[in-house]
Each structure stands twice: as C-alpha cells, then as structure tokens.
Coordinates of N, CA and C in Angstrom, one line a residue:
Chain A
M1 N 12.4 22.9 8.5 CA 13.5 22.5 7.6 C 14.4 23.7 7.3
T2 N 13.7 24.9 7.0 CA 14.5 26.1 6.6 C 15.3 26.6 7.8
E3 N 14.7 26.4 9.0 CA 15.4 26.9 10.2 C 16.6 26.0 10.5
N4 N 16.5 24.7 10.3 CA 17.7 23.8 10.5 C 18.8 24.2 9.5
R5 N 18.3 24.4 8.2 CA 19.3 24.8 7.2 C 20.0 26.1 7.6
R6 N 19.3 27.0 8.1 CA 19.9 28.3 8.5 C 20.9 28.1 9.6
Q7 N 20.5 27.2 10.6 CA 21.4 26.9 11.7 C 22.7 26.3 11.2
I8 N 22.6 25.4 10.3 CA 23.8 24.8 9.7 C 24.7 25.8 9.1
L9 N 24.1 26.7 8.3 CA 24.8 27.7 7.6 C 25.4 28.7 8.6
D10 N 24.7 29.0 9.6 CA 25.3 29.9 10.7 C 26.5 29.3 11.3
M11 N 26.4 28.0 11.6 CA 27.5 27.3 12.3 C 28.7 27.2 11.3
L12 N 28.4 27.1 10.0 CA 29.5 27.1 9.0 C 30.2 28.5 9.0
S13 N 29.4 29.6 9.0 CA 29.9 30.9 8.9 C 30.7 31.3 10.2
E14 N 30.3 30.7 11.3 CA 31.0 31.0 12.5 C 32.2 30.1 12.7
G15 N 32.4 29.2 11.8 CA 33.6 28.3 11.8 C 33.5 27.2 12.8
K16 N 32.3 26.9 13.3 CA 32.1 25.8 14.2 C 32.2 24.4 13.5
I17 N 31.8 24.4 12.3 CA 31.8 23.2 11.5 C 32.5 23.5 10.2
S18 N 33.1 22.4 9.6 CA 33.8 22.6 8.3 C 32.8 22.5 7.2
A19 N 33.2 22.9 6.0 CA 32.3 22.8 4.8 C 31.8 21.4 4.5
D20 N 32.7 20.4 4.7 CA 32.3 19.0 4.5 C 31.2 18.6 5.5
E21 N 31.4 19.0 6.7 CA 30.4 18.7 7.7 C 29.1 19.3 7.4
A22 N 29.2 20.6 7.0 CA 27.9 21.3 6.6 C 27.2 20.6 5.4
E23 N 28.0 20.2 4.5 CA 27.4 19.5 3.3 C 26.8 18.2 3.7
R24 N 27.4 17.5 4.7 CA 26.9 16.3 5.1 C 25.6 16.5 5.9
L25 N 25.5 17.5 6.7 CA 24.3 17.8 7.5 C 23.2 18.2 6.6
L26 N 23.5 19.0 5.6 CA 22.5 19.5 4.6 C 21.9 18.3 3.8
T27 N 22.9 17.3 3.5 CA 22.4 16.1 2.8 C 21.5 15.3 3.7
L28 N 21.8 15.2 5.0 CA 21.0 14.5 5.9 C 19.6 15.1 6.0
L29 N 19.6 16.5 6.0 CA 18.3 17.2 6.1 C 17.4 16.9 4.9
E30 N 18.1 16.7 3.7 CA 17.3 16.5 2.5 C 16.8 15.1 2.4
Q31 N 17.4 14.2 3.2 CA 17.1 12.7 3.0 C 15.7 12.4 3.3
P32 N 15.0 12.9 4.3 CA 13.6 12.5 4.5 C 12.7 12.8 3.4
A33 N 13.0 14.0 2.7 CA 12.1 14.3 1.6 C 12.3 13.4 0.4
S34 N 13.6 13.0 0.1 CA 13.8 12.1 -1.0 C 13.5 10.7 -0.6
G35 N 13.6 10.4 0.7 CA 13.3 9.0 1.2 C 11.8 8.7 1.2
G36 N 11.0 9.8 1.2 CA 9.5 9.6 1.2 C 9.0 8.9 -0.1
T37 N 9.6 9.2 -1.2 CA 9.2 8.5 -2.4 C 9.8 7.1 -2.5
R38 N 10.9 6.9 -1.9 CA 11.5 5.6 -1.9 C 10.8 4.7 -0.9
G39 N 10.2 5.3 0.1 CA 9.6 4.6 1.2 C 8.5 3.6 0.6
S40 N 7.8 4.1 -0.4 CA 6.8 3.3 -0.9 C 7.3 2.0 -1.6
D41 N 8.5 2.1 -2.1 CA 9.2 0.9 -2.7 C 9.7 -0.1 -1.6
T42 N 10.2 0.5 -0.6 CA 10.9 -0.4 0.4 C 10.1 -0.7 1.6
G43 N 8.9 -0.1 1.7 CA 8.1 -0.4 2.9 C 8.0 0.8 3.8
E44 N 6.9 0.9 4.5 CA 6.6 2.1 5.3 C 7.5 2.1 6.5
G45 N 7.9 3.3 6.9 CA 8.6 3.5 8.1 C 10.1 3.1 7.9
R46 N 10.5 2.6 6.8 CA 11.9 2.2 6.6 C 12.7 3.4 6.2
K47 N 13.9 3.5 6.8 CA 14.8 4.6 6.5 C 15.3 4.5 5.1
S48 N 15.6 5.7 4.5 CA 16.3 5.6 3.2 C 17.7 5.0 3.3
S49 N 18.0 4.1 2.5 CA 19.3 3.4 2.7 C 20.4 4.4 2.3
P50 N 21.6 4.3 3.0 CA 22.7 5.2 2.7 C 23.2 5.0 1.3
K51 N 23.7 6.0 0.7 CA 24.2 6.0 -0.7 C 25.8 5.9 -0.7
Y52 N 26.4 6.4 0.2 CA 27.9 6.4 0.2 C 28.5 6.0 1.5
L53 N 29.6 5.4 1.4 CA 30.5 5.1 2.6 C 31.6 6.1 2.5
R54 N 31.8 6.9 3.6 CA 32.8 7.9 3.6 C 33.9 7.5 4.6
V55 N 35.1 7.7 4.1 CA 36.3 7.5 5.0 C 37.1 8.8 4.9
V56 N 37.2 9.5 6.1 CA 38.0 10.7 6.1 C 39.1 10.6 7.1
V57 N 40.3 10.8 6.7 CA 41.5 10.8 7.5 C 42.1 12.2 7.5
E58 N 42.3 12.7 8.7 CA 42.9 14.0 8.8 C 44.1 14.0 9.8
E59 N 45.1 14.6 9.4 CA 46.3 14.6 10.3 C 47.0 16.0 10.2
D60 N 47.2 16.6 11.3 CA 47.9 17.9 11.4 C 49.4 17.6 11.7
G61 N 50.2 17.5 10.7 CA 51.6 17.2 11.0 C 52.4 18.5 11.0
E62 N 53.7 18.3 11.2 CA 54.6 19.5 11.3 C 54.8 20.1 9.9
S63 N 54.7 19.2 8.8 CA 54.9 19.7 7.5 C 53.6 20.2 6.9
G64 N 52.5 20.3 7.7 CA 51.3 20.8 7.2 C 50.2 19.7 7.4
S65 N 49.0 20.1 7.1 CA 47.9 19.1 7.4 C 47.7 18.2 6.2
E66 N 47.4 17.0 6.5 CA 47.1 16.0 5.4 C 45.7 15.6 5.6
R67 N 45.1 15.3 4.4 CA 43.7 14.9 4.5 C 43.4 13.9 3.4
V68 N 42.8 12.8 3.7 CA 42.3 11.8 2.7 C 40.8 11.7 2.9
N69 N 40.2 11.8 1.7 CA 38.7 11.8 1.7 C 38.3 10.8 0.7
V70 N 37.7 9.7 1.1 CA 37.2 8.7 0.1 C 35.7 8.5 0.2
R71 N 35.1 8.6 -0.9 CA 33.6 8.4 -1.0 C 33.3 7.2 -1.9
V72 N 32.9 6.1 -1.3 CA 32.6 4.9 -2.0 C 31.1 4.7 -2.1
P73 N 30.6 4.6 -3.4 CA 29.1 4.3 -3.5 C 28.7 3.0 -2.9
M74 N 27.6 2.9 -2.2 CA 27.1 1.7 -1.6 C 26.8 0.7 -2.8
A75 N 26.4 1.2 -3.9 CA 26.1 0.4 -5.0 C 27.3 -0.4 -5.5
L76 N 28.5 0.2 -5.3 CA 29.7 -0.5 -5.7 C 30.0 -1.7 -4.7
I77 N 29.7 -1.5 -3.5 CA 29.9 -2.6 -2.5 C 28.9 -3.7 -2.8
R78 N 27.7 -3.3 -3.1 CA 26.6 -4.3 -3.4 C 27.1 -5.1 -4.6
S79 N 27.5 -4.4 -5.6 CA 27.9 -5.1 -6.9 C 29.1 -6.0 -6.6
G80 N 30.0 -5.6 -5.8 CA 31.2 -6.4 -5.5 C 30.8 -7.7 -4.8
V81 N 29.9 -7.6 -3.9 CA 29.4 -8.8 -3.1 C 28.7 -9.7 -4.1
K82 N 27.9 -9.2 -5.0 CA 27.2 -10.0 -5.9 C 28.2 -10.7 -6.9
L83 N 29.2 -10.0 -7.2 CA 30.2 -10.6 -8.1 C 31.0 -11.7 -7.3
A84 N 31.2 -11.4 -6.0 CA 31.9 -12.4 -5.2 C 31.1 -13.7 -5.0
A85 N 29.8 -13.5 -5.1 CA 28.9 -14.7 -4.9 C 29.0 -15.7 -6.1
L86 N 29.6 -15.2 -7.2 CA 29.7 -16.0 -8.4 C 31.0 -16.8 -8.4
I87 N 31.9 -16.6 -7.4 CA 33.1 -17.3 -7.3 C 32.9 -18.8 -7.1
P88 N 33.4 -19.7 -7.8 CA 33.2 -21.1 -7.6 C 33.6 -21.6 -6.2
G89 N 32.9 -22.6 -5.8 CA 33.2 -23.2 -4.4 C 34.6 -23.5 -4.1
D90 N 35.3 -24.1 -5.1 CA 36.7 -24.4 -4.8 C 37.6 -23.2 -4.6
A91 N 37.3 -22.2 -5.4 CA 38.1 -20.9 -5.2 C 37.8 -20.3 -3.9
T92 N 36.5 -20.3 -3.5 CA 36.1 -19.7 -2.2 C 36.8 -20.4 -1.1
K93 N 36.9 -21.8 -1.2 CA 37.6 -22.5 -0.1 C 39.0 -22.1 0.0
R94 N 39.7 -21.9 -1.1 CA 41.1 -21.5 -1.1 C 41.2 -20.1 -0.6
M95 N 40.3 -19.2 -0.9 CA 40.3 -17.9 -0.4 C 40.2 -17.9 1.1
N96 N 39.2 -18.7 1.6 CA 39.0 -18.7 3.0 C 40.2 -19.2 3.8
E97 N 40.9 -20.2 3.2 CA 42.1 -20.8 3.8 C 43.2 -19.7 3.9
K98 N 43.4 -19.0 2.8 CA 44.4 -17.9 2.8 C 44.1 -16.8 3.7
L99 N 42.8 -16.4 3.8 CA 42.4 -15.4 4.7 C 42.6 -15.8 6.2
R100 N 42.3 -17.1 6.4 CA 42.5 -17.6 7.8 C 44.0 -17.6 8.2
E101 N 44.8 -18.0 7.2 CA 46.3 -18.0 7.4 C 46.7 -16.6 7.8
N102 N 46.0 -15.6 7.3 CA 46.4 -14.2 7.6 C 45.6 -13.6 8.8
G103 N 44.9 -14.5 9.5 CA 44.2 -14.0 10.7 C 42.9 -13.5 10.5
I104 N 42.3 -13.6 9.3 CA 41.0 -13.1 9.0 C 40.0 -14.3 8.8
D105 N 39.2 -14.5 9.8 CA 38.3 -15.7 9.8 C 36.9 -15.3 9.2
I106 N 36.9 -15.2 7.9 CA 35.6 -14.9 7.3 C 35.3 -16.0 6.2
D107 N 34.1 -16.4 6.2 CA 33.7 -17.4 5.2 C 33.1 -16.7 4.0
M108 N 33.9 -16.6 3.0 CA 33.4 -15.8 1.8 C 32.2 -16.4 1.1
G109 N 32.0 -17.7 1.4 CA 30.8 -18.4 0.8 C 29.5 -17.9 1.5
N110 N 29.6 -17.3 2.7 CA 28.4 -16.9 3.4 C 28.0 -15.4 3.0
L111 N 28.9 -14.8 2.2 CA 28.5 -13.4 1.8 C 27.4 -13.5 0.7
K112 N 26.2 -13.1 1.1 CA 25.1 -13.1 0.1 C 24.5 -11.7 0.0
S113 N 24.0 -11.4 -1.2 CA 23.5 -10.1 -1.4 C 22.3 -9.8 -0.5
E114 N 21.5 -10.8 -0.2 CA 20.3 -10.6 0.6 C 20.7 -10.1 2.0
D115 N 21.7 -10.8 2.5 CA 22.2 -10.4 3.9 C 22.8 -9.0 3.8
L116 N 23.4 -8.7 2.7 CA 24.1 -7.4 2.6 C 23.1 -6.2 2.7
E117 N 21.9 -6.4 2.2 CA 20.9 -5.3 2.3 C 20.7 -4.9 3.7
D118 N 20.5 -6.0 4.6 CA 20.3 -5.7 6.0 C 21.5 -5.0 6.6
L119 N 22.7 -5.5 6.2 CA 23.9 -4.9 6.7 C 24.1 -3.4 6.3
V120 N 23.7 -3.2 5.0 CA 23.8 -1.8 4.6 C 22.8 -0.9 5.3
D121 N 21.6 -1.4 5.5 CA 20.6 -0.7 6.2 C 21.1 -0.3 7.7
A122 N 21.7 -1.3 8.3 CA 22.2 -1.2 9.6 C 23.4 -0.1 9.7
L123 N 24.1 0.0 8.5 CA 25.2 0.9 8.5 C 24.8 2.4 8.6
A124 N 23.5 2.6 8.3 CA 23.0 4.0 8.3 C 23.2 4.6 9.7
D125 N 23.2 3.8 10.8 CA 23.4 4.4 12.1 C 24.8 4.3 12.6
M126 N 25.7 3.9 11.7 CA 27.1 3.6 12.1 C 27.9 4.9 11.9
E127 N 28.8 5.2 12.9 CA 29.8 6.2 12.7 C 31.0 5.9 13.6
V128 N 32.1 5.8 12.9 CA 33.3 5.5 13.6 C 34.1 6.8 13.7
D129 N 34.5 7.2 14.8 CA 35.2 8.4 15.0 C 36.4 8.2 16.0
V130 N 37.6 8.2 15.4 CA 38.8 7.9 16.2 C 39.7 9.1 16.2
Q131 N 40.1 9.5 17.3 CA 41.0 10.7 17.4 C 42.2 10.3 18.3
D132 N 43.3 10.4 17.7 CA 44.5 10.1 18.4 C 45.6 11.2 18.2
G133 N 45.7 12.0 19.2 CA 46.6 13.2 19.0 C 46.1 14.1 17.9
K134 N 47.0 14.2 16.9 CA 46.6 15.1 15.7 C 46.0 14.3 14.6
E135 N 45.8 13.0 14.8 CA 45.2 12.2 13.7 C 43.7 12.0 14.0
H136 N 42.9 12.1 13.0 CA 41.5 11.9 13.2 C 41.0 11.1 12.0
V137 N 40.3 10.0 12.4 CA 39.8 9.1 11.4 C 38.3 9.0 11.6
R138 N 37.5 9.2 10.5 CA 36.1 9.1 10.6 C 35.6 8.2 9.5
V139 N 34.7 7.2 9.8 CA 34.1 6.3 8.9 C 32.6 6.4 9.1
F140 N 31.9 6.8 8.1 CA 30.4 7.0 8.2 C 29.8 6.8 6.9
V141 N 28.4 6.7 7.0 CA 27.7 6.6 5.7 C 26.8 7.8 5.5
E142 N 26.4 8.1 4.3 CA 25.6 9.2 4.1 C 24.6 9.0 2.9
Chain B
M1 N 17.0 2.9 -14.2 CA 18.0 2.3 -15.1 C 19.4 2.8 -14.7
I2 N 20.3 1.8 -14.6 CA 21.7 2.2 -14.2 C 22.5 2.5 -15.4
L3 N 23.1 3.6 -15.4 CA 23.9 4.0 -16.5 C 25.4 3.9 -16.2
P4 N 26.2 3.6 -17.1 CA 27.7 3.5 -16.8 C 28.2 5.0 -16.5
P5 N 29.3 5.1 -15.9 CA 29.9 6.4 -15.6 C 30.2 7.1 -16.9
S6 N 30.0 8.4 -17.0 CA 30.2 9.1 -18.2 C 31.5 10.0 -18.2
L7 N 31.9 10.4 -17.0 CA 33.1 11.2 -16.9 C 34.0 10.8 -15.8
L8 N 35.3 10.8 -16.1 CA 36.3 10.6 -15.1 C 37.1 11.9 -14.9
R9 N 37.2 12.4 -13.7 CA 37.9 13.7 -13.5 C 39.1 13.4 -12.7
I10 N 40.2 13.9 -13.2 CA 41.5 13.7 -12.4 C 42.0 15.2 -12.2
R11 N 42.2 15.5 -11.0 CA 42.7 16.9 -10.7 C 44.0 16.8 -9.9
I12 N 45.0 17.4 -10.4 CA 46.3 17.3 -9.6 C 46.8 18.8 -9.4
R13 N 47.1 19.1 -8.2 CA 47.5 20.5 -7.9 C 48.7 20.4 -7.0
N14 N 49.7 21.1 -7.3 CA 50.9 21.2 -6.4 C 51.4 22.7 -6.4
K15 N 52.5 22.9 -5.8 CA 53.0 24.2 -5.7 C 53.2 24.9 -7.1
N16 N 53.7 24.1 -8.0 CA 54.1 24.6 -9.3 C 53.0 24.5 -10.4
T17 N 52.3 23.4 -10.4 CA 51.3 23.2 -11.5 C 50.0 22.8 -10.9
S18 N 49.0 23.0 -11.7 CA 47.6 22.6 -11.4 C 46.9 22.3 -12.7
F19 N 46.4 21.1 -12.8 CA 45.6 20.8 -14.0 C 44.5 19.9 -13.6
S20 N 43.5 20.0 -14.4 CA 42.3 19.2 -14.3 C 42.0 18.5 -15.6
L21 N 41.8 17.2 -15.5 CA 41.6 16.4 -16.7 C 40.2 15.7 -16.6
W22 N 39.5 15.9 -17.7 CA 38.1 15.3 -17.8 C 38.2 14.3 -18.9
L23 N 38.0 13.0 -18.5 CA 38.1 11.9 -19.5 C 36.7 11.5 -19.8
P24 N 36.3 11.7 -21.1 CA 34.9 11.3 -21.4 C 34.7 9.8 -21.6
L25 N 34.3 9.2 -20.5 CA 34.1 7.8 -20.5 C 32.9 7.3 -21.4
F26 N 32.0 8.3 -21.7 CA 30.9 7.9 -22.5 C 31.3 7.5 -23.9
L27 N 32.5 7.9 -24.3 CA 33.0 7.6 -25.6 C 33.3 6.1 -25.8
I28 N 33.6 5.4 -24.6 CA 33.9 4.0 -24.7 C 32.6 3.2 -24.6
W29 N 31.4 3.8 -24.3 CA 30.2 3.0 -24.2 C 29.9 2.2 -25.5
P30 N 30.1 2.8 -26.7 CA 29.8 2.0 -27.9 C 30.8 0.8 -28.0
L31 N 32.0 1.0 -27.6 CA 33.0 -0.1 -27.6 C 32.6 -1.2 -26.7
V32 N 32.2 -0.8 -25.5 CA 31.7 -1.8 -24.5 C 30.5 -2.6 -25.0
L33 N 29.6 -1.9 -25.7 CA 28.4 -2.5 -26.2 C 28.8 -3.5 -27.3
L34 N 29.8 -3.1 -28.2 CA 30.3 -3.9 -29.3 C 30.9 -5.2 -28.7
A35 N 31.8 -5.0 -27.7 CA 32.5 -6.1 -27.0 C 31.4 -7.1 -26.5
M36 N 30.4 -6.5 -25.9 CA 29.4 -7.4 -25.3 C 28.6 -8.2 -26.3
V37 N 28.4 -7.6 -27.5 CA 27.7 -8.3 -28.6 C 28.6 -9.4 -29.2
I38 N 29.8 -9.1 -29.3 CA 30.8 -10.0 -29.9 C 31.0 -11.2 -28.9
L39 N 31.1 -10.9 -27.7 CA 31.5 -11.9 -26.7 C 30.3 -12.8 -26.3
S40 N 29.1 -12.3 -26.4 CA 28.0 -13.0 -25.9 C 27.8 -14.4 -26.5
P41 N 28.0 -14.7 -27.8 CA 27.9 -16.0 -28.3 C 29.0 -16.9 -27.7
L42 N 30.2 -16.4 -27.6 CA 31.3 -17.2 -27.0 C 31.0 -17.6 -25.6
V43 N 30.5 -16.6 -24.8 CA 30.1 -16.9 -23.4 C 29.1 -18.0 -23.4
L44 N 28.1 -17.9 -24.3 CA 27.0 -18.9 -24.3 C 27.6 -20.3 -24.6
I45 N 28.5 -20.4 -25.6 CA 29.2 -21.7 -25.9 C 30.0 -22.2 -24.7
C46 N 30.7 -21.3 -24.1 CA 31.5 -21.7 -22.8 C 30.5 -22.2 -21.8
A47 N 29.4 -21.6 -21.6 CA 28.4 -22.0 -20.6 C 27.9 -23.4 -20.9
V48 N 27.6 -23.6 -22.1 CA 27.1 -25.0 -22.5 C 28.2 -26.0 -22.3
L49 N 29.4 -25.7 -22.6 CA 30.5 -26.6 -22.4 C 30.8 -26.9 -21.0
L50 N 30.7 -25.9 -20.1 CA 31.0 -26.0 -18.7 C 29.8 -26.4 -17.9
W51 N 28.6 -26.6 -18.5 CA 27.4 -27.0 -17.8 C 27.6 -28.3 -17.0
P52 N 28.3 -29.3 -17.5 CA 28.4 -30.6 -16.7 C 29.3 -30.3 -15.4
M53 N 30.1 -29.3 -15.5 CA 31.0 -29.0 -14.3 C 30.3 -28.1 -13.3
G54 N 29.1 -27.7 -13.6 CA 28.4 -26.8 -12.7 C 28.9 -25.3 -12.8
L55 N 29.6 -25.0 -13.8 CA 30.1 -23.6 -13.9 C 29.4 -22.7 -14.9
A56 N 28.3 -23.2 -15.4 CA 27.5 -22.5 -16.4 C 27.0 -21.2 -15.8
K57 N 26.4 -21.2 -14.6 CA 25.8 -20.1 -14.0 C 26.8 -18.9 -13.8
P58 N 28.0 -19.3 -13.1 CA 29.0 -18.2 -13.0 C 29.4 -17.6 -14.3
V59 N 29.6 -18.5 -15.3 CA 30.1 -18.0 -16.6 C 29.0 -17.0 -17.2
L60 N 27.8 -17.4 -17.1 CA 26.7 -16.5 -17.7 C 26.5 -15.2 -16.9
L61 N 26.7 -15.3 -15.6 CA 26.4 -14.1 -14.8 C 27.6 -13.2 -14.6
T62 N 28.8 -13.6 -14.9 CA 30.0 -12.8 -14.7 C 29.9 -11.5 -15.5
G63 N 29.6 -11.6 -16.8 CA 29.5 -10.5 -17.6 C 28.6 -9.4 -17.1
P64 N 27.3 -9.7 -16.9 CA 26.4 -8.7 -16.4 C 26.8 -8.2 -15.0
S65 N 27.4 -9.0 -14.2 CA 27.9 -8.6 -12.9 C 29.0 -7.6 -13.0
L66 N 29.9 -7.9 -13.9 CA 31.0 -6.9 -14.2 C 30.5 -5.6 -14.7
F67 N 29.5 -5.7 -15.6 CA 28.9 -4.5 -16.1 C 28.3 -3.6 -15.0
R68 N 27.6 -4.4 -14.1 CA 26.9 -3.7 -13.0 C 28.0 -3.0 -12.1
L69 N 29.1 -3.7 -11.9 CA 30.2 -3.2 -11.1 C 30.7 -1.9 -11.7
F70 N 30.9 -1.9 -13.0 CA 31.4 -0.8 -13.8 C 30.4 0.4 -13.6
C71 N 29.1 0.1 -13.7 CA 28.1 1.2 -13.6 C 28.1 1.7 -12.1
S72 N 28.4 0.9 -11.2 CA 28.3 1.3 -9.8 C 29.5 2.2 -9.4
I73 N 30.5 2.3 -10.2 CA 31.7 3.1 -9.9 C 31.3 4.6 -9.8
K74 N 30.2 4.9 -10.5 CA 29.7 6.3 -10.6 C 29.5 6.8 -9.2
G75 N 30.1 7.9 -8.9 CA 30.0 8.5 -7.6 C 31.3 8.3 -6.7
L76 N 32.2 7.4 -7.2 CA 33.4 7.2 -6.4 C 34.3 8.4 -6.4
E77 N 34.8 8.8 -5.3 CA 35.6 10.0 -5.2 C 36.8 9.7 -4.2
V78 N 38.0 10.0 -4.7 CA 39.1 9.9 -3.8 C 39.9 11.2 -3.8
S79 N 40.1 11.7 -2.7 CA 40.8 13.0 -2.6 C 41.9 12.9 -1.6
V80 N 43.1 13.3 -2.0 CA 44.2 13.3 -1.0 C 44.8 14.7 -1.0
E81 N 44.9 15.3 0.1 CA 45.5 16.6 0.2 C 46.6 16.7 1.2
K82 N 47.6 17.4 0.9 CA 48.7 17.6 1.8 C 49.2 19.0 1.6
S83 N 49.0 19.9 2.6 CA 49.3 21.3 2.5 C 48.8 21.9 1.2
S84 N 49.7 22.3 0.3 CA 49.2 22.9 -1.0 C 49.0 21.9 -2.1
E85 N 49.2 20.6 -1.8 CA 49.1 19.6 -2.9 C 47.8 18.9 -2.8
R86 N 47.3 18.5 -3.9 CA 46.0 17.8 -3.9 C 45.9 16.9 -5.1
V87 N 45.4 15.7 -4.9 CA 45.0 14.8 -6.0 C 43.6 14.4 -5.8
L88 N 42.8 14.6 -6.9 CA 41.4 14.2 -6.8 C 41.0 13.3 -8.0
I89 N 40.4 12.2 -7.7 CA 39.9 11.3 -8.7 C 38.4 11.2 -8.5
S90 N 37.7 11.5 -9.4 CA 36.2 11.5 -9.3 C 35.6 10.9 -10.5
V91 N 34.7 9.9 -10.3 CA 33.9 9.3 -11.4 C 32.5 9.8 -11.3
R92 N 32.0 10.3 -12.5 CA 30.6 10.8 -12.5 C 29.8 10.1 -13.6

C-alpha cells in the first residue's frame, strides 16, 4: 500500500499525472480498507459501491484552458430515482410520451430503486474517456 | 444517520476580484424541522382525503423523499475554470 502511494506521489511530482488524477488514485487505494467494513453489510466479496459520479470536461482553447469539474454524490442519484418512483401513473405516462417525442425512449415507470442498486454497482467499472482534438471529456465513478 | 448539508461554499475568482462565501446551511435546520412539524398534520389530512384516488402513498412519502434528496446533496461540487477565472459551488 505504501509503495503504491509513493509511486502515485512520484508520478505527480514528475508531472506524469495531474493533482486530480493523483487524488483519484489515492482514493481508489484507500477503498479496499474502507470497503472491508462495509463488506459485512453488503455481502462477502462485493466491491464497495461508488460514492461519486464525476464528469470532467477539459478544453485547451486559444483564449486559455477551460475546465468543468462536476462531482455528483451517488446518494443524490438514488434519492432522485426514489422520488421519481412516487410520481403518479398518469404523470409518468405523460412524461414518457414527451420523452418519446424528443427521441428518448425510456419508460420512467420502470425506474425502480432496487434496479438502481445493481446499476450503481455496475457503474464502478465504468469509465468514459472521449478525446477530440483539444477537448477531453471523462465520466467516471469514484 | 443521514444529516442534511451544513455548509454551502461559493467561490468566485476572476482577474480583479476573488471571494469565498460560506453559507451556514445548518442555521436553516430548525426552520426545516419546524416546517415539517407544522405540515405533517396537513399532509396526513391530504393523504386521507386522497386515499380513494390511490394518491395517499405518494403524498405521504413525498416529504421524507424530498428530505432525503436534500440530505443527499452533501458532497455535490461544481467547478468551472477558464484561464484565471473560476467558479466553485460546493455543498458540505
């Protein structure tokens, strides 16, 4: 553990990774230790569930670099879905129709908090990394 | 136990000015509690009235769900930077 931490700090001092990336890696290193206590609650061998959804957008323009960094707690997404589950059936139908009109074919009535837990667990392995010229978009969980 | 957010930090920095604002959200906790106590009998009456229409459950659960949503905001952070300008909104 200490060796890994030192490697990350070395990479940071050499400028191979940014401070944000170093922070993320250090957080990932700490996760197994904190996940051990949570493991007894959620079952053996299960990974600790991610806490935050991160969206990072970086752009190196002519007028200088732009950076957008958003950190959304997973608990907020969970609470939002639970709140959405309380929407009455009629309203859900109307929402679905409007979404379909706009090309989004999602049945809001099917969004259930039980399914969301599996989805959030699956998100732990997800990382979207898109680079187009000077623009860089990353979506990941931590 | 889930606690509501206690601090909202807003930081704005540009070429000329830079300031950081800490809003003590914990000061509104008593007000939220008071509103919950006052509204709970009304919500209960509404739930009883809307029971035949099948809307009692959403009416009863909306309040706690909104409170949970409010508590879940803790940890939200939005940061926008452009050269020497920066806006940071952080809920703690």
